[in-house]
N, CA, C and O of each residue as an XYZ file, in Angstrom:
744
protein
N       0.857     -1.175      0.000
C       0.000      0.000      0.000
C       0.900      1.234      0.000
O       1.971      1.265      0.607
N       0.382      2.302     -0.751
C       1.359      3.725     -0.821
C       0.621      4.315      0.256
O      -0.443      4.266      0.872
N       2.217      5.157      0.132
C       1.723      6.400      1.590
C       0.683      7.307      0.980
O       0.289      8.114      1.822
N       0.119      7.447     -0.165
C      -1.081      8.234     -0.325
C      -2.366      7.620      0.449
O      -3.109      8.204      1.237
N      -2.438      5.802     -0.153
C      -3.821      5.386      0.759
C      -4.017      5.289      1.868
O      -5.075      5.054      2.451
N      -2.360      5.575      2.512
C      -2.250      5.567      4.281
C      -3.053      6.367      4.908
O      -3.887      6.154      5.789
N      -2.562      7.771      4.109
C      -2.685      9.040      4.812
C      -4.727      9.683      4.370
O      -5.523     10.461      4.895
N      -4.729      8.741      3.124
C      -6.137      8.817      3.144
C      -7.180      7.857      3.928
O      -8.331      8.259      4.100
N      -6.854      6.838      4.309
C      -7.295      6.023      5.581
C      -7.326      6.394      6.498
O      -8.266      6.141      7.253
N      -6.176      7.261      6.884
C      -5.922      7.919      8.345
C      -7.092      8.878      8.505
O      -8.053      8.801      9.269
N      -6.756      9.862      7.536
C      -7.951     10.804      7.136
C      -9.816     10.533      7.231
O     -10.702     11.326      7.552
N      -9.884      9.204      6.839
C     -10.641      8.914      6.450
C     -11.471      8.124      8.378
O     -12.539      8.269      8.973
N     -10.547      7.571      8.559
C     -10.481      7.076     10.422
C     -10.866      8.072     11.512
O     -11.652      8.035     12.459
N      -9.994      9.002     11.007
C     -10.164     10.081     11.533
C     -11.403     10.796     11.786
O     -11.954     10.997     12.869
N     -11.882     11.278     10.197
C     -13.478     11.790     10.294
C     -14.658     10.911     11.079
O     -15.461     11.343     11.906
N     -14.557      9.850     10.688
C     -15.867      9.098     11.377
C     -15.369      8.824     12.499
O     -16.107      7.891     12.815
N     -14.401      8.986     13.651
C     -14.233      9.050     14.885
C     -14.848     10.694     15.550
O     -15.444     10.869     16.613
N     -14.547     11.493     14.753
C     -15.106     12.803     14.843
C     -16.564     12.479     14.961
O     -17.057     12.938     15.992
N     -17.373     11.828     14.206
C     -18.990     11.720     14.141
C     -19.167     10.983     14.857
O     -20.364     10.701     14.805
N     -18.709     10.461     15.533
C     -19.616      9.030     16.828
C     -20.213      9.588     17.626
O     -21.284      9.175     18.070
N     -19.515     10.899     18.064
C     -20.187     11.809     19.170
C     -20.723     13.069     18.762
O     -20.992     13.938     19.591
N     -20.920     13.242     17.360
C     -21.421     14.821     16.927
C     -20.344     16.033     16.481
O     -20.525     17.249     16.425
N     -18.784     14.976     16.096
C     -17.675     15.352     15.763
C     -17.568     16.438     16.626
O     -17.291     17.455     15.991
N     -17.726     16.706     18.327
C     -16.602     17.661     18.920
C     -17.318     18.841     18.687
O     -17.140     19.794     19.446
N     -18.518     18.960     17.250
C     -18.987     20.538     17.200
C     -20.540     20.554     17.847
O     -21.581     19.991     17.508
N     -20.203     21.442     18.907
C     -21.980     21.796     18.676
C     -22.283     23.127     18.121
O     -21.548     24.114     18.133
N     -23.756     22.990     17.515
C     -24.256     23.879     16.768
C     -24.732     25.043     17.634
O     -25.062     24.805     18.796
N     -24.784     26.120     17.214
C     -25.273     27.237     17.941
C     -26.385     27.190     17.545
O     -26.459     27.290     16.320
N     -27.831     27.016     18.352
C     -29.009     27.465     18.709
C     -29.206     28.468     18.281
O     -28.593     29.485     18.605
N     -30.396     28.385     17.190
C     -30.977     29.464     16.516
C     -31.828     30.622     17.210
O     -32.003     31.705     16.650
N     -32.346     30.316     18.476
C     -32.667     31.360     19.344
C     -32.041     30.614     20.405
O     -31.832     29.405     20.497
N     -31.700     31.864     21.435
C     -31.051     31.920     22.322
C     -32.202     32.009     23.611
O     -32.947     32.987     23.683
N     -32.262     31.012     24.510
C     -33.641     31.227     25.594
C     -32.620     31.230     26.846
O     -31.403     31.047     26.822
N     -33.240     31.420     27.655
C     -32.883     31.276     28.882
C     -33.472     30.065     29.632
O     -34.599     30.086     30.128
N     -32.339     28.629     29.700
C     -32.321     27.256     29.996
C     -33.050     27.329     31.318
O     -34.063     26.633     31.378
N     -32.705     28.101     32.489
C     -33.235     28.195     33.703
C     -34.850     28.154     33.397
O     -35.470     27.094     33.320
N     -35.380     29.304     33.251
C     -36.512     29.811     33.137
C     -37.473     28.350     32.161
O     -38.594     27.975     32.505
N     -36.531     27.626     30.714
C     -37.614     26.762     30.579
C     -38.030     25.628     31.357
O     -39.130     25.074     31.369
N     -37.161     25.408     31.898
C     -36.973     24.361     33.359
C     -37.611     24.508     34.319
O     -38.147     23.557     34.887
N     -37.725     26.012     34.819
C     -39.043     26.108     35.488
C     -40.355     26.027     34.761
O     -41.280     25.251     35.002
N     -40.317     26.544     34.242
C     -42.161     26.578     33.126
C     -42.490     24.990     33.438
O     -43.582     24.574     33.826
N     -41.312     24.188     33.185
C     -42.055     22.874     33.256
C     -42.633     21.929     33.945
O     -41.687     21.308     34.431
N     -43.628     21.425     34.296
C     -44.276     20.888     35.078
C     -43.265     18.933     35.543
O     -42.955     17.973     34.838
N     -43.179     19.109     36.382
C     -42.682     17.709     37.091
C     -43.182     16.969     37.051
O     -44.275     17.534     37.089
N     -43.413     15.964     36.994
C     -44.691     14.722     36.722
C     -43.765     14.207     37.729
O     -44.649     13.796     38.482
N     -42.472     13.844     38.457
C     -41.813     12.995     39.470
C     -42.517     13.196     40.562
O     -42.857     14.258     41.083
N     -42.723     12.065     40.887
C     -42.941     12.053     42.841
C     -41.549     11.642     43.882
O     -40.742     10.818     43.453
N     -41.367     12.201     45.102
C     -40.210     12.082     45.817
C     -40.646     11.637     46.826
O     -41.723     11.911     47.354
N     -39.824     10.895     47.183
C     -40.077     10.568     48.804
C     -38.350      9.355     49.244
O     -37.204      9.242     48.809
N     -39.144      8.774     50.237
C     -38.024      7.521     50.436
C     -38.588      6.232     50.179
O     -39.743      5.961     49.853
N     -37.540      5.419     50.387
C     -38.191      3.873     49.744
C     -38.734      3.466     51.065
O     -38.084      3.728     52.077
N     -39.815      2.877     51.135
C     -40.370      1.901     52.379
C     -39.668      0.600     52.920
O     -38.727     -0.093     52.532
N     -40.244      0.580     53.625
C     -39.813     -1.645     54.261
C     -40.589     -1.730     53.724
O     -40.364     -2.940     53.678
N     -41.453     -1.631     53.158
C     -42.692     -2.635     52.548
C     -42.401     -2.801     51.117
O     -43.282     -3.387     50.488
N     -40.949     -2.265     50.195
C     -40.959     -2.671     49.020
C     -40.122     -3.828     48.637
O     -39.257     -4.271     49.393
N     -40.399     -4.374     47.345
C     -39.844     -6.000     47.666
C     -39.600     -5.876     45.950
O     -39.705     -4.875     45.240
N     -39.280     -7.116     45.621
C     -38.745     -7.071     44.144
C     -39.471     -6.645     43.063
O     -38.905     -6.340     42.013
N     -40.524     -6.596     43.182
C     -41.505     -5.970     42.252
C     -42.606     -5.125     42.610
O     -43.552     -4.850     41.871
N     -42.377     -4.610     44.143
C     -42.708     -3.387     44.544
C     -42.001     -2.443     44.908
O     -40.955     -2.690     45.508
N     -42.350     -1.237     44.665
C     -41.379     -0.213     45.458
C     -42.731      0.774     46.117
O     -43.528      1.579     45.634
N     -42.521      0.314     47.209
C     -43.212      1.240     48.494
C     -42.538      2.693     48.299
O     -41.319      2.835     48.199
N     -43.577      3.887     48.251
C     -42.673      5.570     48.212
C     -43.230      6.104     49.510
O     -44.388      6.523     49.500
N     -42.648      6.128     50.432
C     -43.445      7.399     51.449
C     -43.249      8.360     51.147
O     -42.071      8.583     51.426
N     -43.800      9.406     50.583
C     -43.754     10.090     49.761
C     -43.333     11.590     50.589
O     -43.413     11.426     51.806
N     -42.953     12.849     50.241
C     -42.573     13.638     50.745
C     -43.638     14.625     52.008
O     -43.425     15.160     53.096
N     -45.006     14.424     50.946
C     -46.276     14.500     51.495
C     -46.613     14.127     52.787
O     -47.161     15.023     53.429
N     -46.424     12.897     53.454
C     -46.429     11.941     54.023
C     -47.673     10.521     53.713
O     -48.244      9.642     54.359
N     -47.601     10.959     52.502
C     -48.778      9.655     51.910
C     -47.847      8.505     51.326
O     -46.687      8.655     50.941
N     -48.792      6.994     51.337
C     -47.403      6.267     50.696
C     -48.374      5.309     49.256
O     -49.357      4.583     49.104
N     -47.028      6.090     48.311
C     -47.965      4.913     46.960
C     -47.084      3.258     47.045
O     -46.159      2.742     47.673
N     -47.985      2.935     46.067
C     -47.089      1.405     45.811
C     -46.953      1.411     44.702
O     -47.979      1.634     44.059
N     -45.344      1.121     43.725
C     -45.732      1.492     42.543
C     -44.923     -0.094     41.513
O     -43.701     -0.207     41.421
N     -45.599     -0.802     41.069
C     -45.226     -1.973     40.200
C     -43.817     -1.402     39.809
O     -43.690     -0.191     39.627
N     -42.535     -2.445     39.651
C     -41.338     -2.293     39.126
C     -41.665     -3.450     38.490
O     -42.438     -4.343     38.840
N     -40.725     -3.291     37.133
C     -40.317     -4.559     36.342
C     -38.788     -4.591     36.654
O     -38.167     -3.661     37.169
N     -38.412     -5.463     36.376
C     -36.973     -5.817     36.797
C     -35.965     -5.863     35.928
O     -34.797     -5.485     36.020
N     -36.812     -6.585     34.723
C     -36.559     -7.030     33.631
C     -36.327     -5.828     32.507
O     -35.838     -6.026     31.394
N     -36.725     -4.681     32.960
C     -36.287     -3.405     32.091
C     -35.598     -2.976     33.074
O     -34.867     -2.020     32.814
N     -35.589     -3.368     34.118
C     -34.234     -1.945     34.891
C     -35.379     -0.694     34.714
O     -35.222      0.171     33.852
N     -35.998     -0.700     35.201
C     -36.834      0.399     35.807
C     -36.296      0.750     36.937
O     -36.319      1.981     36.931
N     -35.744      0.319     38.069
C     -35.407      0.574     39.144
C     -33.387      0.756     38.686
O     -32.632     -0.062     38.161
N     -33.147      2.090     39.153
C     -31.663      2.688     38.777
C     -31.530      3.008     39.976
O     -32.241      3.752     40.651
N     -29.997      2.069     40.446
C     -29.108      2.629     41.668
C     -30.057      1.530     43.044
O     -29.596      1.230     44.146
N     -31.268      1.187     42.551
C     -31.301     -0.085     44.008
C     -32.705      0.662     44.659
O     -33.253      1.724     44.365
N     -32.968     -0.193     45.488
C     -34.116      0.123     46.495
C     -33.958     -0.377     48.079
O     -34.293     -1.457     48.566
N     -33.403      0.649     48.644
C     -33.133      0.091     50.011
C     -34.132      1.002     50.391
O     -34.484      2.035     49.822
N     -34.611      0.405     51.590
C     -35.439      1.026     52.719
C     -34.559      2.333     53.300
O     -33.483      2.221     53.886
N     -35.152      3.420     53.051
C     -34.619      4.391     53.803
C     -34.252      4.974     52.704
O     -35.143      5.822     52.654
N     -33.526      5.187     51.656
C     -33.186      5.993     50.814
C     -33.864      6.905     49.879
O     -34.967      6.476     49.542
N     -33.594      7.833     49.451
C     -34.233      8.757     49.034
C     -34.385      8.635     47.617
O     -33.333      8.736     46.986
N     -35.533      8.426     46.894
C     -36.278      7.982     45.232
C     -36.675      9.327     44.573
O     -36.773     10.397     45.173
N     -36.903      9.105     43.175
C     -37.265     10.186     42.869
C     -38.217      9.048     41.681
O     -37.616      8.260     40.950
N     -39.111      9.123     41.688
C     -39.949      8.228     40.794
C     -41.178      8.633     39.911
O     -42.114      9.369     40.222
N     -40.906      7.860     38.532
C     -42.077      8.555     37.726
C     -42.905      6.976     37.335
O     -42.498      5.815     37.390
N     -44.308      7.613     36.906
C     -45.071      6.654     36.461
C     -46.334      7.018     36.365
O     -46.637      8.206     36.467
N     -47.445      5.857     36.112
C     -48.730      6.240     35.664
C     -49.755      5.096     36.558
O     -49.331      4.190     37.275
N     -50.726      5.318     36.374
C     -51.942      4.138     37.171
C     -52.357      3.696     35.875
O     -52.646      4.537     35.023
N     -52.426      2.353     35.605
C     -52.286      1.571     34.966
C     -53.951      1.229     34.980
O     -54.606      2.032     35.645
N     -54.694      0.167     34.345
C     -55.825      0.032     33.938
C     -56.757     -0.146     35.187
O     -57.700      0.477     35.676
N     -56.001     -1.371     35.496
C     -56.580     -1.963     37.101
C     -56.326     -0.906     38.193
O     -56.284     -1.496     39.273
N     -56.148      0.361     38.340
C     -55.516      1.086     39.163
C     -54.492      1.199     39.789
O     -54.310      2.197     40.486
N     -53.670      0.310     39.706
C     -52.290      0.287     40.123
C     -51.433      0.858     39.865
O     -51.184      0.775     38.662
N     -50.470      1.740     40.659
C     -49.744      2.620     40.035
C     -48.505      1.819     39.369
O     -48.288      0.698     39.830
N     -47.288      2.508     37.845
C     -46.606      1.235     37.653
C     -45.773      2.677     37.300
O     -46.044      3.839     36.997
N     -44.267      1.600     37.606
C     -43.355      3.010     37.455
C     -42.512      2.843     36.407
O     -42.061      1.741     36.094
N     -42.182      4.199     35.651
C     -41.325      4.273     34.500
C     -40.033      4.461     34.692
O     -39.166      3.978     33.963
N     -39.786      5.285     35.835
C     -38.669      5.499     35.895
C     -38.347      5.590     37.389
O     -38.915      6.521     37.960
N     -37.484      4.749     38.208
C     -37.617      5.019     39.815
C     -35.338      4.976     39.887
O     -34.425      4.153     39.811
N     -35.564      6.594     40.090
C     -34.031      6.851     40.826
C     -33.662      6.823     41.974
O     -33.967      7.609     42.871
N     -33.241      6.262     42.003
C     -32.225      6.240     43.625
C     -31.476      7.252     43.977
O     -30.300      6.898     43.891
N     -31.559      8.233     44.298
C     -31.188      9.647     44.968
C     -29.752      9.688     45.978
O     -28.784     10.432     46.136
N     -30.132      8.755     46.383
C     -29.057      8.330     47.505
C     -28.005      7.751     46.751
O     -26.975      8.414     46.873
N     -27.888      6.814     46.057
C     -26.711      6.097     44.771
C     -26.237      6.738     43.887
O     -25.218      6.412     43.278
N     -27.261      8.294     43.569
C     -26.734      9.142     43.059
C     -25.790      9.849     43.447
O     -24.818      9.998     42.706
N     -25.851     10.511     44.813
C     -25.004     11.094     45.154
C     -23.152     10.543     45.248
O     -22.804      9.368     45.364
N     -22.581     11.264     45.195
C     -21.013     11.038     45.876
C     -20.111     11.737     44.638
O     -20.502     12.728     44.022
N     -18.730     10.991     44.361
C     -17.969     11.321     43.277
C     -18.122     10.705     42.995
O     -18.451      9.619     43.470
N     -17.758     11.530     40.785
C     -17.596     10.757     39.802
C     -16.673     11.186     38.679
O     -16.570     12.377     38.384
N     -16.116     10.399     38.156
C     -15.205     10.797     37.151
C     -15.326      9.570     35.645
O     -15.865      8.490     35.404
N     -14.624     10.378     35.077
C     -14.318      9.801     33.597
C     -13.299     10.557     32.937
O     -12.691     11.244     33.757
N     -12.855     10.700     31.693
C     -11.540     10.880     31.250
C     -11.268     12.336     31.354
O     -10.173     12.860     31.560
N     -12.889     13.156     31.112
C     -12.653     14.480     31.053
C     -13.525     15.242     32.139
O     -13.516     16.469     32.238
N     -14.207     14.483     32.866
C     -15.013     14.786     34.000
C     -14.817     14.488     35.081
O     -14.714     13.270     35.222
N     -14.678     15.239     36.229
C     -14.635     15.009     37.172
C     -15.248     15.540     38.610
O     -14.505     16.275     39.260
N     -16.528     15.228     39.150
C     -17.563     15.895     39.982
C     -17.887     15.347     41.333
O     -17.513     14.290     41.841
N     -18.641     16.262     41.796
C     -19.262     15.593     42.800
C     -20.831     15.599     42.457
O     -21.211     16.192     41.448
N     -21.794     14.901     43.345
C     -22.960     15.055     43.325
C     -23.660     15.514     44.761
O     -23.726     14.441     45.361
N     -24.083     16.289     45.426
C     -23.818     16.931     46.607
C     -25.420     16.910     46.910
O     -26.218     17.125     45.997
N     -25.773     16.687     48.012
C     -27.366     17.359     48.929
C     -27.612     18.506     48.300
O     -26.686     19.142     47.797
N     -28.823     18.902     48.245
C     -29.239     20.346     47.469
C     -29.344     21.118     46.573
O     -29.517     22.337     46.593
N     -29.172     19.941     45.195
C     -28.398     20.653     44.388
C     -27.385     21.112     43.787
O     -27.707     21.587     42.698
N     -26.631     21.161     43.941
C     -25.056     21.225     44.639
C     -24.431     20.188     43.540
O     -24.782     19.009     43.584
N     -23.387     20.696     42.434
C     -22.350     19.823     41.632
C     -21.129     20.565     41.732
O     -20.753     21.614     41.209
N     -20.339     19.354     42.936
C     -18.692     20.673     42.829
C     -17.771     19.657     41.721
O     -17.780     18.433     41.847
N     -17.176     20.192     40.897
C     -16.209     20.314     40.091
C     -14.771     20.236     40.398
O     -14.141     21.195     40.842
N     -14.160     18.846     40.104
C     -13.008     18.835     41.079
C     -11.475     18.338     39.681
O     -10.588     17.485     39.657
N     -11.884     19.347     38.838
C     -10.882     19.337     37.535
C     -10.669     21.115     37.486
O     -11.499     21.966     37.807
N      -9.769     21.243     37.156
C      -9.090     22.811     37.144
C      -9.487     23.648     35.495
O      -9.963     24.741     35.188
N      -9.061     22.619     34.843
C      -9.179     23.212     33.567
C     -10.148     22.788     32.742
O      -9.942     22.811     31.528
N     -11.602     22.240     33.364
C     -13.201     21.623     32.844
C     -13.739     23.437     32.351
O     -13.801     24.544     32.886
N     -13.991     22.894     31.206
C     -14.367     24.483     30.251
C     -15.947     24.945     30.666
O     -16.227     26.140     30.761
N     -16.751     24.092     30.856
C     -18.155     24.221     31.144
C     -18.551     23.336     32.468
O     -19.607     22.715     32.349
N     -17.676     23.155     34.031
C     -18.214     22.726     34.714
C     -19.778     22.215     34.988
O     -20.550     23.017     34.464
N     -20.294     21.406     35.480
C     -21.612     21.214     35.866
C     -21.460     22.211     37.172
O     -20.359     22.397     37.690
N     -22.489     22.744     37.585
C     -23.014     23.091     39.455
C     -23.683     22.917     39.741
O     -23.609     22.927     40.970
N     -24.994     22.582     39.263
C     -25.884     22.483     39.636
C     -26.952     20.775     39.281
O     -26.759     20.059     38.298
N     -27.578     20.616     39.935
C     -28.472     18.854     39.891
C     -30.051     19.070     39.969
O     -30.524     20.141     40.350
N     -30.596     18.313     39.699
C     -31.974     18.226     39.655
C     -32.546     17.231     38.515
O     -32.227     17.146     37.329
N     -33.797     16.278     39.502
C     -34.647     15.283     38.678
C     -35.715     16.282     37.871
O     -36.140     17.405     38.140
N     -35.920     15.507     36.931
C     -36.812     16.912     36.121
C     -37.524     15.344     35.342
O     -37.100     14.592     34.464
N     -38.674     15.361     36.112
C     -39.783     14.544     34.819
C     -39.015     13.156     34.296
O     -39.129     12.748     33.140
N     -38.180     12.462     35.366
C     -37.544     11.168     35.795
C     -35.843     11.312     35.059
O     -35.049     10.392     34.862
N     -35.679     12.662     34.791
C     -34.138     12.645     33.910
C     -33.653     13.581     34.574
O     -34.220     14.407     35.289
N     -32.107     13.383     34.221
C     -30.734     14.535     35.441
C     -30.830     14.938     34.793
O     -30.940     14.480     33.656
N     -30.860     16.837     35.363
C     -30.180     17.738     34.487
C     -29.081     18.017     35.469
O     -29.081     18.042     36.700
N     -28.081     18.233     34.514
C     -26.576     18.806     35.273
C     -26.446     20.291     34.481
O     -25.985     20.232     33.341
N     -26.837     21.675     35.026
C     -26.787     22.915     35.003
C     -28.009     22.610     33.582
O     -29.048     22.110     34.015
N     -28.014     22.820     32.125
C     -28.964     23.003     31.653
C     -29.137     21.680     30.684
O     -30.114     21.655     29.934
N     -28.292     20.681     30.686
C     -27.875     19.340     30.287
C     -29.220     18.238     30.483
O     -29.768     17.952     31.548
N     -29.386     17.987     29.805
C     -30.619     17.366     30.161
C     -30.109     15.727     29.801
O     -29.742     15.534     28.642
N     -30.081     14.554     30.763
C     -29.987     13.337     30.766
C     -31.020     12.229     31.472
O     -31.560     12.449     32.556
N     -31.277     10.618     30.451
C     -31.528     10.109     30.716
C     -30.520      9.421     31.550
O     -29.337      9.401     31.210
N     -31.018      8.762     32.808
C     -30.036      7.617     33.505
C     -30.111      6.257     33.148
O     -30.778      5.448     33.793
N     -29.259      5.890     31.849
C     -29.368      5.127     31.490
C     -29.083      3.179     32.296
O     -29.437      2.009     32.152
N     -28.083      4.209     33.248
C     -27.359      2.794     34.712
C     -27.086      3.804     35.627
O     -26.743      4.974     35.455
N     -27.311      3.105     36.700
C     -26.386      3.675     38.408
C     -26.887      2.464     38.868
O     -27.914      1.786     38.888
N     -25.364      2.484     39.345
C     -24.702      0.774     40.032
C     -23.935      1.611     41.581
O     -24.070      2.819     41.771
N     -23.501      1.097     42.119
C     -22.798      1.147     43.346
C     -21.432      1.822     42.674
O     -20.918      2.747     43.302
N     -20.994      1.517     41.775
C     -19.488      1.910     41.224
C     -19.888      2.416     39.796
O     -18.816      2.750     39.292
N     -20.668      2.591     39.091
C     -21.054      3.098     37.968
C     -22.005      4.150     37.367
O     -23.181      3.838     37.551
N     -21.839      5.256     36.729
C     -23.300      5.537     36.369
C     -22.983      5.997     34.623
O     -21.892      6.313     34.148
N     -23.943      5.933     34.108
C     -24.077      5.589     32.636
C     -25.150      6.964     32.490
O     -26.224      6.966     33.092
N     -24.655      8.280     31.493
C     -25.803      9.162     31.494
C     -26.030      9.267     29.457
O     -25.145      9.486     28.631
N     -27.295      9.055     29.250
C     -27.559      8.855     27.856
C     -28.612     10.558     27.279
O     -29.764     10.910     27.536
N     -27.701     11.090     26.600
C     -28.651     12.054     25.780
C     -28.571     12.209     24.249
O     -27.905     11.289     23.773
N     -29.012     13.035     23.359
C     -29.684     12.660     22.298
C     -28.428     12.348     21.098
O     -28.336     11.643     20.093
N     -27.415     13.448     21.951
C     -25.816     12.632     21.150
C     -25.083     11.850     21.754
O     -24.163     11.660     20.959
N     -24.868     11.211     22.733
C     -23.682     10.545     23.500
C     -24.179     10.071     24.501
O     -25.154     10.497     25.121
N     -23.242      8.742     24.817
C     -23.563      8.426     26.165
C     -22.356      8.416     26.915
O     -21.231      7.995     26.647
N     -22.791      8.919     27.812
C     -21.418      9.335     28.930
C     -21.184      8.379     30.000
O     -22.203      8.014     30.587
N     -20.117      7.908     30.376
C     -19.841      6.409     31.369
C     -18.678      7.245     32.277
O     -17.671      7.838     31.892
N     -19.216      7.055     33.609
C     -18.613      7.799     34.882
C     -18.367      6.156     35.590
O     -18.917      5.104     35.266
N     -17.342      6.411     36.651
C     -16.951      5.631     37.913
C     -17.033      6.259     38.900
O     -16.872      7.456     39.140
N     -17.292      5.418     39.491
C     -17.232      5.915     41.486
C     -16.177      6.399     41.695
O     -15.323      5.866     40.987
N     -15.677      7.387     42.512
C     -14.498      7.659     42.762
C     -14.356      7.617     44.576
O     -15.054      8.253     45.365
N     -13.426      6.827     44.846
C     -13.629      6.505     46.457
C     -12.645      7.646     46.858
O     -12.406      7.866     48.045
């Protein structure tokens, strides 16, 4: 092979490594809004509370923040339930009442599994009580600071993510270009 088809292979390697993730460019937004403000406008459909003793493998008991408690069907088998269900920990859960009246959940986060440090090659954070994302890289161009469940998905400052995994040592965040893979950091 000549060094022309090298350097056009290389070239060629090159570009479609650029596109896996949206090649590195994002587009500038044709109007400019203010991310805060649509975030509020929007209505929450999540319910919060903590997990009960009364939830079991295909229930998750919510005492809810209210002090009322739903029961809400988990499947297992989709990983509906992200980051675990211990008694005592703090959920953030979405879902609907189903035909028979039963409530069944779409999306149930673990709040508590969320929290701590996390890193990956170019990220490196905390997840903090209150809101609260401290930033523990010097030269991160667009830190996260801020957290919040919004309608069963993280936003990190105006970032909007599905939780695709949270494990004890893992969390996996999926949005409409990339999926981002963090570790625990002890």
């Amino acid at each position: 092979m000549n060094s022309k088809k090298w350097i056009e292979g290389g070239v060629l390697l090159w570009a479609l490594l650029l596109m896996g993730c949206g090649g590195g460019k994002q587009q500038a937004p044709k109007e400019v809004l203010d991310s805060v403000a649509v975030v509020e406008e929007t209505a929450d459909s999540t319910y919060y509370g903590v997990c009960g003793e009364g939830s079991t493998m295909h229930v998750l008991e919510l005492v809810r923040d209210q002090g009322d408690t739903l029961h809400f069907m988990v499947n297992m088998e989709e990983e509906t339930v992200k980051g675990g269900m211990l008694a005592g920990d703090r959920m953030a859960v979405t879902g609907y009442k189903g035909e028979d009246g039963e409530w069944v959940a779409t999306v149930a986060l673990n709040l508590t599994t969320l929290l701590g440090k996390w890193t990956s090659l170019d990220k490196n954070f905390e997840i903090q009580e209150g809101g609260i994302v401290a930033s523990h890289m010097q030269a991160e161009a667009k830190p996260w600071t801020a957290w919040k469940v919004l309608n069963g998905q993280l936003l990190l400052n105006q970032d909007t993510f599905a939780v695709a995994k949270l494990g004890a040592d893992s969390l996996s965040l999926e949005n409409s270009t990339c999926i981002f893979v963090f570790k625990r950091q002890r």
